[in-house]
mmCIF file of C-alpha atoms in Angstrom:
data_model
loop_
_atom_site.group_PDB
_atom_site.id
_atom_site.type_symbol
_atom_site.label_atom_id
_atom_site.label_comp_id
_atom_site.label_asym_id
_atom_site.label_seq_id
_atom_site.Cartn_x
_atom_site.Cartn_y
_atom_site.Cartn_z
ATOM 1 C CA ASP A 28 33.780 71.746 -27.211
ATOM 2 C CA LEU A 29 34.634 69.571 -30.226
ATOM 3 C CA THR A 30 37.057 71.144 -32.691
ATOM 4 C CA PRO A 31 36.603 70.477 -36.429
ATOM 5 C CA ALA A 32 39.319 67.811 -36.132
ATOM 6 C CA ASP A 33 37.512 66.261 -33.154
ATOM 7 C CA GLN A 34 34.267 66.274 -35.119
ATOM 8 C CA ALA A 35 35.909 64.469 -38.029
ATOM 9 C CA LEU A 36 37.370 61.868 -35.672
ATOM 10 C CA PHE A 37 33.988 61.424 -34.011
ATOM 11 C CA GLU A 38 32.260 60.855 -37.351
ATOM 12 C CA GLY A 39 34.924 58.326 -38.279
ATOM 13 C CA LEU A 40 33.898 56.096 -35.378
ATOM 14 C CA GLY A 41 30.751 55.114 -37.242
ATOM 15 C CA LEU A 42 28.508 55.495 -34.206
ATOM 16 C CA ARG A 43 24.839 54.651 -34.690
ATOM 17 C CA VAL A 44 23.336 55.416 -31.274
ATOM 18 C CA ILE A 45 24.026 57.782 -28.380
ATOM 19 C CA TYR A 46 22.365 56.945 -25.064
ATOM 20 C CA ASP A 47 21.985 60.006 -22.855
ATOM 21 C CA LEU A 48 21.529 59.016 -19.204
ATOM 22 C CA ARG A 49 21.132 62.564 -17.872
ATOM 23 C CA THR A 50 18.082 64.238 -16.393
ATOM 24 C CA ASP A 51 15.973 66.648 -18.413
ATOM 25 C CA ARG A 52 17.413 69.575 -16.446
ATOM 26 C CA GLU A 53 20.976 68.498 -17.239
ATOM 27 C CA ARG A 54 20.123 68.191 -20.926
ATOM 28 C CA GLN A 55 18.669 71.693 -20.956
ATOM 29 C CA GLN A 56 21.776 73.119 -19.295
ATOM 30 C CA ARG A 57 24.187 71.406 -21.703
ATOM 31 C CA PRO A 58 22.340 70.336 -24.870
ATOM 32 C CA THR A 59 23.898 67.726 -27.128
ATOM 33 C CA ALA A 60 24.642 69.077 -30.584
ATOM 34 C CA ILE A 61 26.174 66.667 -33.105
ATOM 35 C CA GLN A 62 26.696 67.917 -36.639
ATOM 36 C CA HIS A 63 26.545 65.875 -39.849
ATOM 37 C CA ALA A 64 25.119 62.823 -38.132
ATOM 38 C CA ASP A 65 21.988 61.938 -40.092
ATOM 39 C CA GLU A 66 22.407 58.212 -39.338
ATOM 40 C CA LEU A 67 23.085 58.770 -35.646
ATOM 41 C CA ARG A 68 20.164 58.292 -33.257
ATOM 42 C CA SER A 69 19.979 59.896 -29.828
ATOM 43 C CA VAL A 70 18.083 57.973 -27.153
ATOM 44 C CA TRP A 71 17.225 59.639 -23.864
ATOM 45 C CA LEU A 72 17.193 57.199 -20.956
ATOM 46 C CA PRO A 73 17.358 59.122 -17.651
ATOM 47 C CA LEU A 74 19.034 56.836 -15.136
ATOM 48 C CA ILE A 75 18.003 57.736 -11.607
ATOM 49 C CA ALA A 76 18.675 56.340 -8.165
ATOM 50 C CA ALA A 77 15.616 57.859 -6.451
ATOM 51 C CA ASN A 78 14.661 61.311 -5.212
ATOM 52 C CA GLN A 79 17.792 61.510 -3.097
ATOM 53 C CA LEU A 80 18.530 65.135 -3.845
ATOM 54 C CA ASP A 81 15.071 66.088 -2.591
ATOM 55 C CA SER A 82 15.385 64.197 0.667
ATOM 56 C CA ALA A 83 15.160 66.112 3.917
ATOM 57 C CA SER A 84 17.937 63.921 5.311
ATOM 58 C CA LEU A 85 20.371 64.759 2.500
ATOM 59 C CA SER A 86 22.651 66.912 4.632
ATOM 60 C CA GLU A 87 22.960 64.108 7.177
ATOM 61 C CA ARG A 88 23.651 61.461 4.541
ATOM 62 C CA LEU A 89 26.189 63.629 2.760
ATOM 63 C CA LYS A 90 28.629 63.613 5.659
ATOM 64 C CA ASP A 91 30.578 60.922 3.796
ATOM 65 C CA GLY A 92 30.830 61.440 0.036
ATOM 66 C CA GLU A 93 31.944 57.897 -0.778
ATOM 67 C CA ARG A 94 29.191 56.263 1.265
ATOM 68 C CA PHE A 95 26.645 58.508 -0.401
ATOM 69 C CA LEU A 96 27.936 57.238 -3.762
ATOM 70 C CA LEU A 97 27.286 53.698 -2.571
ATOM 71 C CA GLU A 98 23.710 54.639 -1.731
ATOM 72 C CA VAL A 99 23.263 56.265 -5.141
ATOM 73 C CA TYR A 100 24.637 53.256 -7.028
ATOM 74 C CA GLN A 101 22.493 50.821 -5.080
ATOM 75 C CA GLY A 102 19.530 53.084 -5.792
ATOM 76 C CA MET A 103 20.221 52.867 -9.524
ATOM 77 C CA VAL A 104 20.250 49.070 -9.367
ATOM 78 C CA SER A 105 16.961 49.044 -7.438
ATOM 79 C CA ASN A 106 15.055 51.809 -9.213
ATOM 80 C CA SER A 107 16.360 51.925 -12.786
ATOM 81 C CA ALA A 108 16.501 48.248 -13.671
ATOM 82 C CA LEU A 109 14.274 48.723 -16.727
ATOM 83 C CA VAL A 110 16.546 51.511 -17.997
ATOM 84 C CA PHE A 111 19.513 49.152 -17.923
ATOM 85 C CA GLY A 112 17.377 46.637 -19.792
ATOM 86 C CA GLU A 113 16.348 49.054 -22.510
ATOM 87 C CA LEU A 114 19.922 50.205 -23.089
ATOM 88 C CA LEU A 115 21.570 46.776 -23.089
ATOM 89 C CA SER A 116 18.824 45.257 -25.209
ATOM 90 C CA GLY A 117 19.096 48.196 -27.600
ATOM 91 C CA LEU A 118 22.708 47.308 -28.297
ATOM 92 C CA THR A 119 21.515 44.059 -29.892
ATOM 93 C CA HIS A 120 19.044 45.726 -32.269
ATOM 94 C CA ARG A 121 19.670 46.342 -35.943
ATOM 95 C CA ASP A 122 22.038 49.331 -36.245
ATOM 96 C CA GLY A 123 22.392 49.239 -32.456
ATOM 97 C CA LEU A 124 26.181 49.284 -32.636
ATOM 98 C CA PRO A 125 28.556 51.021 -32.441
ATOM 99 C CA ALA A 126 27.009 52.964 -29.578
ATOM 100 C CA VAL A 127 28.049 55.239 -26.741
ATOM 101 C CA PHE A 128 26.349 55.944 -23.425
ATOM 102 C CA HIS A 129 27.093 58.933 -21.248
ATOM 103 C CA CYS A 130 25.852 61.024 -18.347
ATOM 104 C CA ALA A 131 27.138 64.370 -17.073
ATOM 105 C CA ALA A 132 30.414 63.446 -15.396
ATOM 106 C CA GLY A 133 30.872 60.065 -17.100
ATOM 107 C CA LYS A 134 31.451 58.376 -13.748
ATOM 108 C CA ASP A 135 28.374 57.309 -11.804
ATOM 109 C CA ARG A 136 25.498 56.511 -14.164
ATOM 110 C CA THR A 137 27.926 55.713 -16.955
ATOM 111 C CA GLY A 138 30.159 53.780 -14.570
ATOM 112 C CA MET A 139 27.334 51.643 -13.196
ATOM 113 C CA THR A 140 26.069 50.846 -16.681
ATOM 114 C CA ALA A 141 29.555 49.921 -17.863
ATOM 115 C CA ALA A 142 30.166 47.704 -14.834
ATOM 116 C CA ILE A 143 26.953 45.755 -15.431
ATOM 117 C CA LEU A 144 27.658 45.389 -19.151
ATOM 118 C CA LEU A 145 31.267 44.284 -18.694
ATOM 119 C CA SER A 146 30.282 41.860 -15.945
ATOM 120 C CA VAL A 147 27.654 40.047 -18.001
ATOM 121 C CA LEU A 148 30.113 39.840 -20.910
ATOM 122 C CA GLY A 149 32.431 37.830 -18.688
ATOM 123 C CA VAL A 150 35.065 40.457 -17.921
ATOM 124 C CA SER A 151 36.857 39.722 -14.652
ATOM 125 C CA GLU A 152 35.760 41.778 -11.671
ATOM 126 C CA ASP A 153 39.284 43.092 -11.211
ATOM 127 C CA ASP A 154 39.217 44.500 -14.753
ATOM 128 C CA VAL A 155 35.707 45.896 -14.226
ATOM 129 C CA LEU A 156 36.857 47.739 -11.117
ATOM 130 C CA GLN A 157 40.007 49.002 -12.815
ATOM 131 C CA ASP A 158 37.883 50.299 -15.689
ATOM 132 C CA TYR A 159 35.737 52.203 -13.197
ATOM 133 C CA GLU A 160 38.808 53.724 -11.554
ATOM 134 C CA LEU A 161 40.146 54.970 -14.904
ATOM 135 C CA THR A 162 37.655 57.838 -14.796
ATOM 136 C CA SER A 163 39.524 59.524 -11.955
ATOM 137 C CA ARG A 164 42.915 58.866 -13.493
ATOM 138 C CA HIS A 165 42.067 60.418 -16.849
ATOM 139 C CA ARG A 166 39.752 63.285 -15.896
ATOM 140 C CA SER A 167 41.323 66.579 -16.912
ATOM 141 C CA GLU A 168 42.318 68.973 -14.152
ATOM 142 C CA GLU A 169 40.101 71.624 -15.708
ATOM 143 C CA ARG A 170 37.075 69.345 -15.530
ATOM 144 C CA ARG A 171 37.933 68.240 -11.990
ATOM 145 C CA VAL A 172 38.074 71.833 -10.757
ATOM 146 C CA GLU A 173 34.839 72.665 -12.586
ATOM 147 C CA ILE A 174 32.925 69.806 -10.957
ATOM 148 C CA LEU A 175 34.396 70.420 -7.509
ATOM 149 C CA SER A 176 33.432 74.085 -7.725
ATOM 150 C CA SER A 177 29.873 73.165 -8.687
ATOM 151 C CA LEU A 178 29.573 70.790 -5.734
ATOM 152 C CA GLN A 179 30.979 73.316 -3.304
ATOM 153 C CA GLU A 180 28.549 75.937 -4.609
ATOM 154 C CA LEU A 181 25.820 73.607 -3.340
ATOM 155 C CA GLY A 182 27.279 74.047 0.120
ATOM 156 C CA LEU A 183 29.288 70.846 0.336
ATOM 157 C CA ALA A 184 32.537 70.820 2.275
ATOM 158 C CA PRO A 185 35.636 70.287 0.076
ATOM 159 C CA GLU A 186 36.311 66.815 1.487
ATOM 160 C CA ILE A 187 32.708 65.734 0.848
ATOM 161 C CA ALA A 188 32.824 67.104 -2.704
ATOM 162 C CA ALA A 189 36.091 65.262 -3.303
ATOM 163 C CA GLY A 190 34.473 62.028 -2.136
ATOM 164 C CA LEU A 191 31.558 62.473 -4.518
ATOM 165 C CA LEU A 192 33.964 63.122 -7.378
ATOM 166 C CA SER A 193 36.036 60.019 -6.684
ATOM 167 C CA THR A 194 35.731 56.491 -8.061
ATOM 168 C CA PRO A 195 36.170 54.353 -4.930
ATOM 169 C CA ARG A 196 36.941 50.763 -5.860
ATOM 170 C CA TRP A 197 35.229 49.476 -2.716
ATOM 171 C CA VAL A 198 31.957 51.193 -3.651
ATOM 172 C CA MET A 199 31.615 49.476 -7.022
ATOM 173 C CA ALA A 200 32.816 46.171 -5.580
ATOM 174 C CA THR A 201 30.158 46.385 -2.856
ATOM 175 C CA VAL A 202 27.375 47.093 -5.356
ATOM 176 C CA LEU A 203 28.376 44.150 -7.566
ATOM 177 C CA GLU A 204 28.528 41.893 -4.515
ATOM 178 C CA THR A 205 25.049 43.063 -3.475
ATOM 179 C CA ILE A 206 23.745 42.179 -6.941
ATOM 180 C CA ARG A 207 25.255 38.702 -6.684
ATOM 181 C CA THR A 208 23.922 38.184 -3.169
ATOM 182 C CA THR A 209 20.413 39.298 -4.138
ATOM 183 C CA HIS A 210 20.113 37.791 -7.624
ATOM 184 C CA GLY A 211 22.789 35.112 -7.751
ATOM 185 C CA SER A 212 24.804 36.882 -10.441
ATOM 186 C CA VAL A 213 24.725 39.934 -12.699
ATOM 187 C CA GLU A 214 23.057 37.743 -15.310
ATOM 188 C CA GLY A 215 20.425 36.793 -12.734
ATOM 189 C CA TYR A 216 19.772 40.504 -12.179
ATOM 190 C CA LEU A 217 19.380 41.054 -15.927
ATOM 191 C CA LEU A 218 17.027 38.091 -16.262
ATOM 192 C CA GLY A 219 15.071 39.233 -13.209
ATOM 193 C CA PRO A 220 14.156 42.876 -12.506
ATOM 194 C CA VAL A 221 15.919 44.195 -15.631
ATOM 195 C CA GLY A 222 13.584 42.087 -17.785
ATOM 196 C CA MET A 223 16.062 40.807 -20.355
ATOM 197 C CA THR A 224 15.848 37.361 -21.928
ATOM 198 C CA ALA A 225 18.569 34.731 -22.122
ATOM 199 C CA ARG A 226 18.514 35.067 -25.907
ATOM 200 C CA THR A 227 19.159 38.813 -25.743
ATOM 201 C CA ILE A 228 22.040 38.289 -23.336
ATOM 202 C CA ASP A 229 23.485 35.674 -25.697
ATOM 203 C CA ASP A 230 23.126 38.159 -28.583
ATOM 204 C CA LEU A 231 24.918 40.796 -26.522
ATOM 205 C CA ARG A 232 27.838 38.465 -25.923
ATOM 206 C CA ARG A 233 27.949 37.374 -29.540
ATOM 207 C CA LEU A 234 28.098 40.969 -30.758
ATOM 208 C CA LEU A 235 30.558 42.345 -28.213
ATOM 209 C CA VAL A 236 32.900 39.480 -27.363
ATOM 210 C CA VAL A 237 35.527 38.468 -29.917
#
């Protein structure tokens, strides 16, 4: 939905890489089309939690939208560690910045990635959580209604759909605490299952922290 003015502003950002965290089905439904971007690379890195949407127990687990989000986020940390590693390491490569990463709603997969990145850069947890909450504050009403309608078309009750659309501070705080409990710190998680090296993490900080 970019206007010509939006397109010009976008090009002025000087982006070099777009990381698309969506599934193949989501990409087919809403393809990315960027004009006049010969120097802009698009990298597809589907970030998944597990096969939750195929689970026979989904209806039972979806009785609480916020708690289901917690399960999804913890699933990302457990099952997509290498995806986080490829994206964060990619930011340190030649022409790896400026970059943008996105999913479909810009809240869950994008939010989890942002929280991990900001945490390892040394941003305070309070600021990380506030950044996560900004998604709900700045989502347009049109987009909110669109997403809610889509969720309700799947048969979800309005209150469950609203929970899935929210950005509960306690959910992200719980996931970050689980990472610290399991791996000692977010950096420990990156050095462990994510597969990053201390040198790459240092490069990330050098490039992104003023």
